[in-house]
Amino acid sequence: MSFVSSLADTVQSLLITGIGWIDALPDGLRAMLAALLLAAGLAYFERRIPIREVQYGQSFRKAALMALLLIPLVVWLVPISRMIIFVEALPQQADTLHGITEAVYLFWLTGFVVTLTGTLTAWFRQWRRLASLPLVEDDGLTHRLAHWRNRLGMSHPTRLHVSPGDEPRFFGSGGRLPLPAGAQYWPANQQDLLIIHGLCSLKRHHHGWHRLAQLVSCVYWPVTWTQRLHANLCRDFELIAGSLADSCYQDHLGYGRTLRQLAQRLAPSRAVRTNGRSANRGPLHGMRRYGAALARLLHPTDPAWQVGSLLEMRGDGSTALWKDPYDRVVLFVGQAVFLAVVLTGVTLRERPPDLEDRYLMPFGLLWKEHFQRNLELREKAQPKK
């Protein structure tokens, strides 16, 4: 029994000491710690999502983006929400964190400003580039664009632009659909497939979530896992748009055949770029990979169309699962949020003095005093006969 009690006392003292260290942190550092714990918990659950569970992956990653932004703000700006633990005496806190706190703030703020500036600059350049792209003057493409817009039930105006790139990119803008310059001379079925995929991405507002994920990557710039979260979310978007495009095309076998033709057409340019990167890069160390991930934040680009993921999903015989994923999303995201909030959202308070000391008078005397006083008040209040 003494061993159990001593172990309990040891655990209690360690918990109080740990909470005392967290209490010594300023609100900003406490929010940063909550953000790191939240990112670790979300990364643990996100790695276990199968690729073919598209709806689950998309819902989880969208909820993760919102949680990564909101939970640290709650921990920072709403200190009244913290759970209070009363102790007999507060542990002494060393006042040596001022210099460290300012250094951490300056380090994070510098990286955030630099990466945010690079992201906003890239957005502005892309907006100018899209605005300067010439419109497609082919009446056949224009009529097919209107046909597929009506088929998808889209009322928002969409215009086709000629893009100088050699790969389709569908996450750029909500009103413009850029097509590669060479696509004007491709077969009609391949042109239709590109138009349908672009419209499906616009209909699902994938570009907005793409921008939000880029902002979250800037806020969490030291945590490069957010970039992988962003890439996996874009892959889910491509698979969802592919499923919608397949149903809109209304020819399952023809859709798959056209998709393979597009993959073969886009394969040579991708192979050249991939070989050049691998030759220049060679075997990378972990720190070099981390540095490369940070460098990508300075020059963000919209991801190219992942036709390989669509073919891989169709080639292995697996199908996307569309069952309701929200119970698992709430469970796993809730666990990560609970972990971050509980570990950083507690605070110590000194136990208030007992209030029973003033009532140490014997109950009989206390009752007699109040009873006698009540009788006197009643006699004064009664009218005289």
Short mmCIF file of C-alpha atoms in Angstrom, two decimals:
data_model
loop_
_atom_site.label_atom_id
_atom_site.label_comp_id
_atom_site.label_asym_id
_atom_site.label_seq_id
_atom_site.Cartn_x
_atom_site.Cartn_y
_atom_site.Cartn_z
CA MET A 1 0.00 0.00 0.00
CA SER A 2 2.87 2.37 0.78
CA PHE A 3 4.42 1.65 -2.64
CA VAL A 4 1.16 2.46 -4.41
CA SER A 5 0.71 5.67 -2.45
CA SER A 6 4.31 6.74 -3.07
CA LEU A 7 3.91 6.01 -6.79
CA ALA A 8 0.70 8.04 -6.88
CA ASP A 9 2.41 10.92 -5.08
CA THR A 10 5.31 10.77 -7.56
CA VAL A 11 2.99 10.85 -10.55
CA GLN A 12 1.00 13.69 -9.02
CA SER A 13 4.11 15.73 -8.37
CA LEU A 14 5.35 15.15 -11.94
CA LEU A 15 2.00 16.25 -13.34
CA ILE A 16 1.93 19.36 -11.19
CA THR A 17 5.51 20.18 -12.19
CA GLY A 18 4.70 19.73 -15.87
CA ILE A 19 1.58 21.88 -15.65
CA GLY A 20 3.63 24.47 -13.76
CA TRP A 21 6.10 24.59 -16.67
CA ILE A 22 3.21 25.09 -19.09
CA ASP A 23 1.81 27.85 -16.87
CA ALA A 24 5.20 29.57 -17.03
CA LEU A 25 4.86 29.83 -20.82
CA PRO A 26 3.29 32.94 -22.33
CA ASP A 27 0.00 32.51 -24.14
CA GLY A 28 1.72 32.66 -27.52
CA LEU A 29 4.18 29.86 -26.72
CA ARG A 30 1.35 27.83 -25.22
CA ALA A 31 -0.56 28.18 -28.51
CA MET A 32 2.54 27.12 -30.47
CA LEU A 33 2.93 24.05 -28.27
CA ALA A 34 -0.74 23.19 -28.82
CA ALA A 35 -0.23 23.58 -32.58
CA LEU A 36 2.75 21.19 -32.57
CA LEU A 37 0.89 18.57 -30.54
CA LEU A 38 -2.17 18.93 -32.75
CA ALA A 39 -0.10 18.53 -35.91
CA ALA A 40 1.58 15.43 -34.46
CA GLY A 41 -1.77 13.83 -33.59
CA LEU A 42 -3.33 14.66 -36.95
CA ALA A 43 -0.27 13.34 -38.81
CA TYR A 44 -0.51 10.05 -36.89
CA PHE A 45 -4.12 9.52 -38.00
CA GLU A 46 -3.69 10.94 -41.51
CA ARG A 47 -1.00 8.44 -42.45
CA ARG A 48 -3.44 5.59 -41.80
CA ILE A 49 -6.08 6.69 -44.30
CA PRO A 50 -6.26 4.31 -47.30
CA ILE A 51 -5.95 6.00 -50.68
CA ARG A 52 -9.15 4.51 -52.03
CA GLU A 53 -11.25 5.95 -49.19
CA VAL A 54 -11.49 9.23 -51.03
CA GLN A 55 -14.39 10.83 -49.21
CA TYR A 56 -12.93 9.95 -45.82
CA GLY A 57 -9.52 11.35 -46.78
CA GLN A 58 -10.99 14.56 -48.14
CA SER A 59 -13.23 15.16 -45.13
CA PHE A 60 -10.47 14.36 -42.65
CA ARG A 61 -7.96 16.65 -44.34
CA LYS A 62 -10.43 19.52 -44.64
CA ALA A 63 -11.28 19.18 -40.94
CA ALA A 64 -7.56 19.00 -40.14
CA LEU A 65 -6.90 22.29 -41.96
CA MET A 66 -9.64 24.04 -40.00
CA ALA A 67 -8.47 22.56 -36.70
CA LEU A 68 -4.86 23.60 -37.37
CA LEU A 69 -6.03 27.19 -37.69
CA LEU A 70 -8.74 27.42 -35.01
CA ILE A 71 -7.49 25.35 -32.05
CA PRO A 72 -4.24 27.31 -31.46
CA LEU A 73 -6.23 30.55 -31.72
CA VAL A 74 -8.64 29.29 -29.04
CA VAL A 75 -5.76 28.29 -26.77
CA TRP A 76 -4.14 31.69 -27.29
CA LEU A 77 -7.11 34.08 -27.24
CA VAL A 78 -9.57 32.32 -24.89
CA PRO A 79 -7.66 31.62 -21.65
CA ILE A 80 -10.95 31.36 -19.77
CA SER A 81 -11.56 28.02 -21.49
CA ARG A 82 -8.63 26.35 -19.70
CA MET A 83 -9.27 23.60 -17.20
CA ILE A 84 -8.36 24.64 -13.64
CA ILE A 85 -6.60 22.25 -11.26
CA PHE A 86 -6.45 23.33 -7.61
CA VAL A 87 -3.31 22.59 -5.59
CA GLU A 88 -2.22 23.41 -2.06
CA ALA A 89 0.66 25.63 -3.19
CA LEU A 90 1.72 26.84 -6.61
CA PRO A 91 5.19 25.74 -7.77
CA GLN A 92 7.78 28.46 -8.11
CA GLN A 93 8.26 29.65 -11.67
CA ALA A 94 11.63 30.77 -12.92
CA ASP A 95 11.49 34.11 -14.69
CA THR A 96 14.04 33.26 -17.41
CA LEU A 97 11.83 32.87 -20.49
CA HIS A 98 11.71 36.44 -21.74
CA GLY A 99 14.72 36.19 -24.03
CA ILE A 100 13.77 32.72 -25.25
CA THR A 101 10.18 33.79 -25.91
CA GLU A 102 11.21 36.77 -27.99
CA ALA A 103 13.69 34.64 -29.96
CA VAL A 104 11.01 32.01 -30.73
CA TYR A 105 8.51 34.68 -31.76
CA LEU A 106 11.05 36.37 -34.02
CA PHE A 107 12.12 33.05 -35.57
CA TRP A 108 8.55 31.98 -36.39
CA LEU A 109 7.42 35.42 -37.50
CA THR A 110 10.37 35.80 -39.86
CA GLY A 111 9.64 32.49 -41.56
CA PHE A 112 5.92 33.23 -41.71
CA VAL A 113 6.40 36.64 -43.30
CA VAL A 114 8.91 35.30 -45.84
CA THR A 115 6.77 32.30 -46.87
CA LEU A 116 3.54 34.33 -46.90
CA THR A 117 5.21 36.97 -49.07
CA GLY A 118 6.35 34.27 -51.49
CA THR A 119 2.87 32.74 -51.59
CA LEU A 120 1.07 36.05 -52.14
CA THR A 121 3.60 37.03 -54.80
CA ALA A 122 3.03 33.72 -56.58
CA TRP A 123 -0.75 34.27 -56.43
CA PHE A 124 -0.42 37.74 -57.89
CA ARG A 125 1.85 36.53 -60.69
CA GLN A 126 -0.50 33.71 -61.48
CA TRP A 127 -3.48 36.06 -61.53
CA ARG A 128 -1.67 38.36 -63.95
CA ARG A 129 -0.62 35.42 -66.08
CA LEU A 130 -4.16 34.02 -66.25
CA ALA A 131 -5.58 37.46 -67.01
CA SER A 132 -3.16 37.84 -69.91
CA LEU A 133 -3.85 34.43 -71.45
CA PRO A 134 -5.69 34.60 -74.78
CA LEU A 135 -9.15 33.14 -75.05
CA VAL A 136 -9.78 29.99 -77.05
CA GLU A 137 -11.28 31.06 -80.36
CA ASP A 138 -12.34 27.60 -81.48
CA ASP A 139 -16.14 27.57 -81.74
CA GLY A 140 -16.22 23.80 -81.34
CA LEU A 141 -14.42 23.96 -77.98
CA THR A 142 -16.64 26.83 -76.86
CA HIS A 143 -19.82 24.91 -77.70
CA ARG A 144 -18.56 21.76 -75.95
CA LEU A 145 -17.65 23.84 -72.90
CA ALA A 146 -21.24 25.15 -72.76
CA HIS A 147 -22.57 21.61 -73.25
CA TRP A 148 -20.59 20.15 -70.34
CA ARG A 149 -21.41 23.13 -68.13
CA ASN A 150 -25.11 22.46 -68.69
CA ARG A 151 -24.57 18.76 -68.07
CA LEU A 152 -22.94 19.52 -64.70
CA GLY A 153 -25.55 22.15 -63.80
CA MET A 154 -23.04 25.00 -63.50
CA SER A 155 -24.36 28.56 -63.72
CA HIS A 156 -21.08 30.36 -63.00
CA PRO A 157 -19.52 31.65 -66.25
CA THR A 158 -16.35 29.85 -67.30
CA ARG A 159 -13.97 30.78 -70.10
CA LEU A 160 -11.37 28.69 -71.87
CA HIS A 161 -7.86 30.14 -72.10
CA VAL A 162 -4.79 28.99 -73.97
CA SER A 163 -2.02 28.13 -71.51
CA PRO A 164 1.62 28.02 -72.62
CA GLY A 165 2.33 25.09 -70.31
CA ASP A 166 2.40 21.49 -71.43
CA GLU A 167 0.34 20.09 -68.53
CA PRO A 168 -3.23 20.84 -67.44
CA ARG A 169 -3.62 22.63 -64.11
CA PHE A 170 -7.08 22.93 -62.60
CA PHE A 171 -6.44 24.65 -59.24
CA GLY A 172 -5.65 28.12 -60.54
CA SER A 173 -8.83 30.17 -60.71
CA GLY A 174 -12.53 29.91 -60.17
CA GLY A 175 -13.58 31.52 -63.44
CA ARG A 176 -10.88 30.62 -65.96
CA LEU A 177 -10.06 27.19 -67.34
CA PRO A 178 -6.58 27.11 -68.90
CA LEU A 179 -5.84 24.42 -71.48
CA PRO A 180 -2.40 23.58 -72.87
CA ALA A 181 -1.73 25.25 -76.20
CA GLY A 182 -1.33 21.92 -77.93
CA ALA A 183 -4.71 20.69 -76.65
CA GLN A 184 -6.46 22.70 -79.38
CA TYR A 185 -5.24 20.12 -81.89
CA TRP A 186 -5.89 16.98 -79.84
CA PRO A 187 -8.77 14.59 -80.60
CA ALA A 188 -12.19 15.74 -79.46
CA ASN A 189 -12.56 13.02 -76.80
CA GLN A 190 -9.34 14.10 -75.10
CA GLN A 191 -10.39 17.74 -75.21
CA ASP A 192 -13.74 16.82 -73.66
CA LEU A 193 -12.02 14.93 -70.85
CA LEU A 194 -9.83 17.90 -69.97
CA ILE A 195 -12.81 20.26 -70.03
CA ILE A 196 -14.91 17.96 -67.84
CA HIS A 197 -12.13 17.54 -65.27
CA GLY A 198 -11.56 21.27 -65.11
CA LEU A 199 -15.26 21.96 -64.68
CA CYS A 200 -15.62 19.29 -61.99
CA SER A 201 -12.76 20.87 -60.05
CA LEU A 202 -14.36 24.30 -60.36
CA LYS A 203 -17.77 22.95 -59.36
CA ARG A 204 -16.33 21.44 -56.16
CA HIS A 205 -14.43 24.68 -55.32
CA HIS A 206 -11.14 22.81 -55.06
CA HIS A 207 -9.16 25.97 -55.80
CA GLY A 208 -10.39 27.60 -52.56
CA TRP A 209 -9.26 24.70 -50.39
CA HIS A 210 -5.98 24.63 -52.32
CA ARG A 211 -5.38 28.27 -51.36
CA LEU A 212 -6.34 27.63 -47.74
CA ALA A 213 -3.90 24.71 -47.54
CA GLN A 214 -1.14 26.97 -48.87
CA LEU A 215 -1.88 29.51 -46.12
CA VAL A 216 -1.81 26.78 -43.46
CA SER A 217 1.56 25.62 -44.82
CA CYS A 218 2.84 29.19 -44.37
CA VAL A 219 1.58 29.36 -40.78
CA TYR A 220 3.11 25.94 -40.00
CA TRP A 221 6.22 26.50 -42.10
CA PRO A 222 8.60 24.63 -39.73
CA VAL A 223 6.25 21.58 -39.85
CA THR A 224 6.69 20.26 -43.39
CA TRP A 225 4.01 17.62 -42.82
CA THR A 226 1.42 20.25 -43.72
CA GLN A 227 2.80 20.20 -47.28
CA ARG A 228 2.20 16.45 -47.48
CA LEU A 229 -1.31 17.04 -46.11
CA HIS A 230 -1.83 19.57 -48.89
CA ALA A 231 -0.53 17.18 -51.56
CA ASN A 232 -2.73 14.34 -50.34
CA LEU A 233 -5.75 16.65 -50.31
CA CYS A 234 -5.07 17.64 -53.91
CA ARG A 235 -4.85 13.94 -54.80
CA ASP A 236 -8.23 13.36 -53.16
CA PHE A 237 -9.63 16.27 -55.16
CA GLU A 238 -8.34 14.74 -58.39
CA LEU A 239 -9.90 11.37 -57.58
CA ILE A 240 -13.23 12.95 -56.65
CA ALA A 241 -13.22 15.07 -59.80
CA GLY A 242 -12.32 11.94 -61.78
CA SER A 243 -15.27 10.04 -60.37
CA LEU A 244 -17.63 12.92 -61.17
CA ALA A 245 -16.13 13.25 -64.65
CA ASP A 246 -16.57 9.52 -65.26
CA SER A 247 -20.27 9.73 -64.42
CA CYS A 248 -20.67 12.89 -66.53
CA TYR A 249 -18.90 11.31 -69.52
CA GLN A 250 -21.48 8.49 -69.46
CA ASP A 251 -19.10 6.00 -71.09
CA HIS A 252 -17.06 4.13 -68.50
CA LEU A 253 -14.93 2.19 -70.99
CA GLY A 254 -14.45 5.20 -73.25
CA TYR A 255 -13.47 7.34 -70.28
CA GLY A 256 -10.78 4.87 -69.24
CA ARG A 257 -9.47 4.56 -72.79
CA THR A 258 -9.26 8.33 -73.22
CA LEU A 259 -7.59 8.68 -69.84
CA ARG A 260 -4.85 6.26 -70.88
CA GLN A 261 -4.36 8.14 -74.13
CA LEU A 262 -3.90 11.39 -72.22
CA ALA A 263 -1.44 9.72 -69.85
CA GLN A 264 0.64 8.51 -72.81
CA ARG A 265 0.52 11.97 -74.38
CA LEU A 266 1.70 13.67 -71.16
CA ALA A 267 4.25 10.98 -70.24
CA PRO A 268 7.31 12.17 -72.29
CA SER A 269 7.51 15.66 -70.79
CA ARG A 270 7.05 14.29 -67.27
CA ALA A 271 9.77 11.69 -67.78
CA VAL A 272 12.25 14.34 -68.92
CA ARG A 273 11.61 16.52 -65.87
CA THR A 274 11.73 13.57 -63.48
CA ASN A 275 15.02 12.28 -64.85
CA GLY A 276 16.57 15.73 -64.66
CA ARG A 277 15.60 16.12 -61.02
CA SER A 278 16.83 12.71 -59.97
CA ALA A 279 20.17 13.25 -61.75
CA ASN A 280 20.78 16.58 -60.09
CA ARG A 281 19.46 15.61 -56.70
CA GLY A 282 20.98 12.22 -55.98
CA PRO A 283 20.59 10.68 -52.52
CA LEU A 284 19.30 13.30 -50.14
CA HIS A 285 19.82 13.38 -46.43
CA GLY A 286 16.94 14.13 -44.10
CA MET A 287 18.09 17.67 -43.48
CA ARG A 288 18.45 18.31 -47.21
CA ARG A 289 14.93 17.06 -47.82
CA TYR A 290 13.71 19.30 -45.03
CA GLY A 291 15.51 22.27 -46.57
CA ALA A 292 14.04 21.47 -49.99
CA ALA A 293 10.55 21.38 -48.46
CA LEU A 294 11.11 24.80 -46.90
CA ALA A 295 12.40 26.15 -50.21
CA ARG A 296 9.22 25.03 -51.96
CA LEU A 297 7.24 27.37 -49.73
CA LEU A 298 9.09 30.35 -51.21
CA HIS A 299 8.04 29.47 -54.76
CA PRO A 300 4.68 27.68 -54.56
CA THR A 301 3.13 26.33 -57.72
CA ASP A 302 -0.25 24.88 -58.54
CA PRO A 303 -0.06 21.08 -58.80
CA ALA A 304 -0.33 19.56 -62.23
CA TRP A 305 -3.11 17.18 -63.15
CA GLN A 306 -2.43 13.83 -61.46
CA VAL A 307 -3.60 11.55 -64.22
CA GLY A 308 -1.37 8.80 -62.83
CA SER A 309 -3.43 8.59 -59.64
CA LEU A 310 -6.61 8.17 -61.68
CA LEU A 311 -5.09 5.37 -63.74
CA GLU A 312 -3.66 3.70 -60.65
CA MET A 313 -7.08 3.69 -59.01
CA ARG A 314 -8.63 2.13 -62.10
CA GLY A 315 -5.74 -0.22 -62.87
CA ASP A 316 -5.55 -2.10 -59.55
CA GLY A 317 -9.25 -2.95 -59.67
CA SER A 318 -10.06 -0.99 -56.53
CA THR A 319 -12.93 1.44 -56.36
CA ALA A 320 -13.34 4.56 -54.33
CA LEU A 321 -15.35 4.11 -51.16
CA TRP A 322 -18.09 6.69 -50.71
CA LYS A 323 -19.70 5.57 -47.45
CA ASP A 324 -20.35 8.16 -44.80
CA PRO A 325 -16.98 8.98 -43.18
CA TYR A 326 -18.02 11.68 -40.74
CA ASP A 327 -18.17 9.48 -37.64
CA ARG A 328 -14.50 8.55 -38.13
CA VAL A 329 -13.55 12.12 -38.99
CA VAL A 330 -15.10 13.40 -35.76
CA LEU A 331 -13.52 10.57 -33.77
CA PHE A 332 -9.94 10.91 -34.99
CA VAL A 333 -9.82 14.69 -35.39
CA GLY A 334 -11.53 14.98 -32.00
CA GLN A 335 -8.87 12.77 -30.41
CA ALA A 336 -6.07 14.95 -31.80
CA VAL A 337 -7.83 18.13 -30.65
CA PHE A 338 -8.50 16.63 -27.22
CA LEU A 339 -4.85 15.66 -26.87
CA ALA A 340 -3.62 19.13 -27.78
CA VAL A 341 -6.16 20.97 -25.61
CA VAL A 342 -5.77 18.77 -22.55
CA LEU A 343 -1.98 18.88 -22.59
CA THR A 344 -1.79 22.65 -23.10
CA GLY A 345 -5.17 23.89 -21.85
CA VAL A 346 -4.76 23.23 -18.12
CA THR A 347 -3.65 25.67 -15.47
CA LEU A 348 -2.91 25.57 -11.73
CA ARG A 349 -4.69 27.64 -9.12
CA GLU A 350 -4.03 27.76 -5.38
CA ARG A 351 -6.78 26.15 -3.36
CA PRO A 352 -8.95 28.83 -1.70
CA PRO A 353 -9.21 28.85 2.11
CA ASP A 354 -11.99 26.81 3.66
CA LEU A 355 -15.11 28.80 4.39
CA GLU A 356 -16.35 26.52 7.14
CA ASP A 357 -14.21 28.16 9.86
CA ARG A 358 -16.75 30.89 10.41
CA TYR A 359 -19.42 28.28 11.12
CA LEU A 360 -17.61 26.40 13.89
CA MET A 361 -20.29 27.48 16.40
CA PRO A 362 -22.25 24.48 17.74
CA PHE A 363 -25.34 23.82 15.68
CA GLY A 364 -27.65 24.17 18.69
CA LEU A 365 -26.46 27.65 19.54
CA LEU A 366 -26.52 28.68 15.90
CA TRP A 367 -30.11 27.45 15.47
CA LYS A 368 -31.24 29.07 18.74
CA GLU A 369 -29.77 32.42 17.79
CA HIS A 370 -31.49 32.50 14.41
CA PHE A 371 -34.78 31.12 15.83
CA GLN A 372 -34.89 33.71 18.63
CA ARG A 373 -34.18 36.51 16.16
CA ASN A 374 -36.93 35.33 13.86
CA LEU A 375 -39.44 35.28 16.76
CA GLU A 376 -38.56 38.85 17.72
CA LEU A 377 -39.04 39.99 14.12
CA ARG A 378 -42.41 38.25 13.92
CA GLU A 379 -43.66 39.84 17.13
CA LYS A 380 -42.70 43.29 15.90
CA ALA A 381 -44.41 42.73 12.61
CA GLN A 382 -47.75 41.55 14.11
CA PRO A 383 -50.37 44.29 14.61
CA LYS A 384 -51.30 45.19 18.18
CA LYS A 385 -54.73 44.14 19.41
#
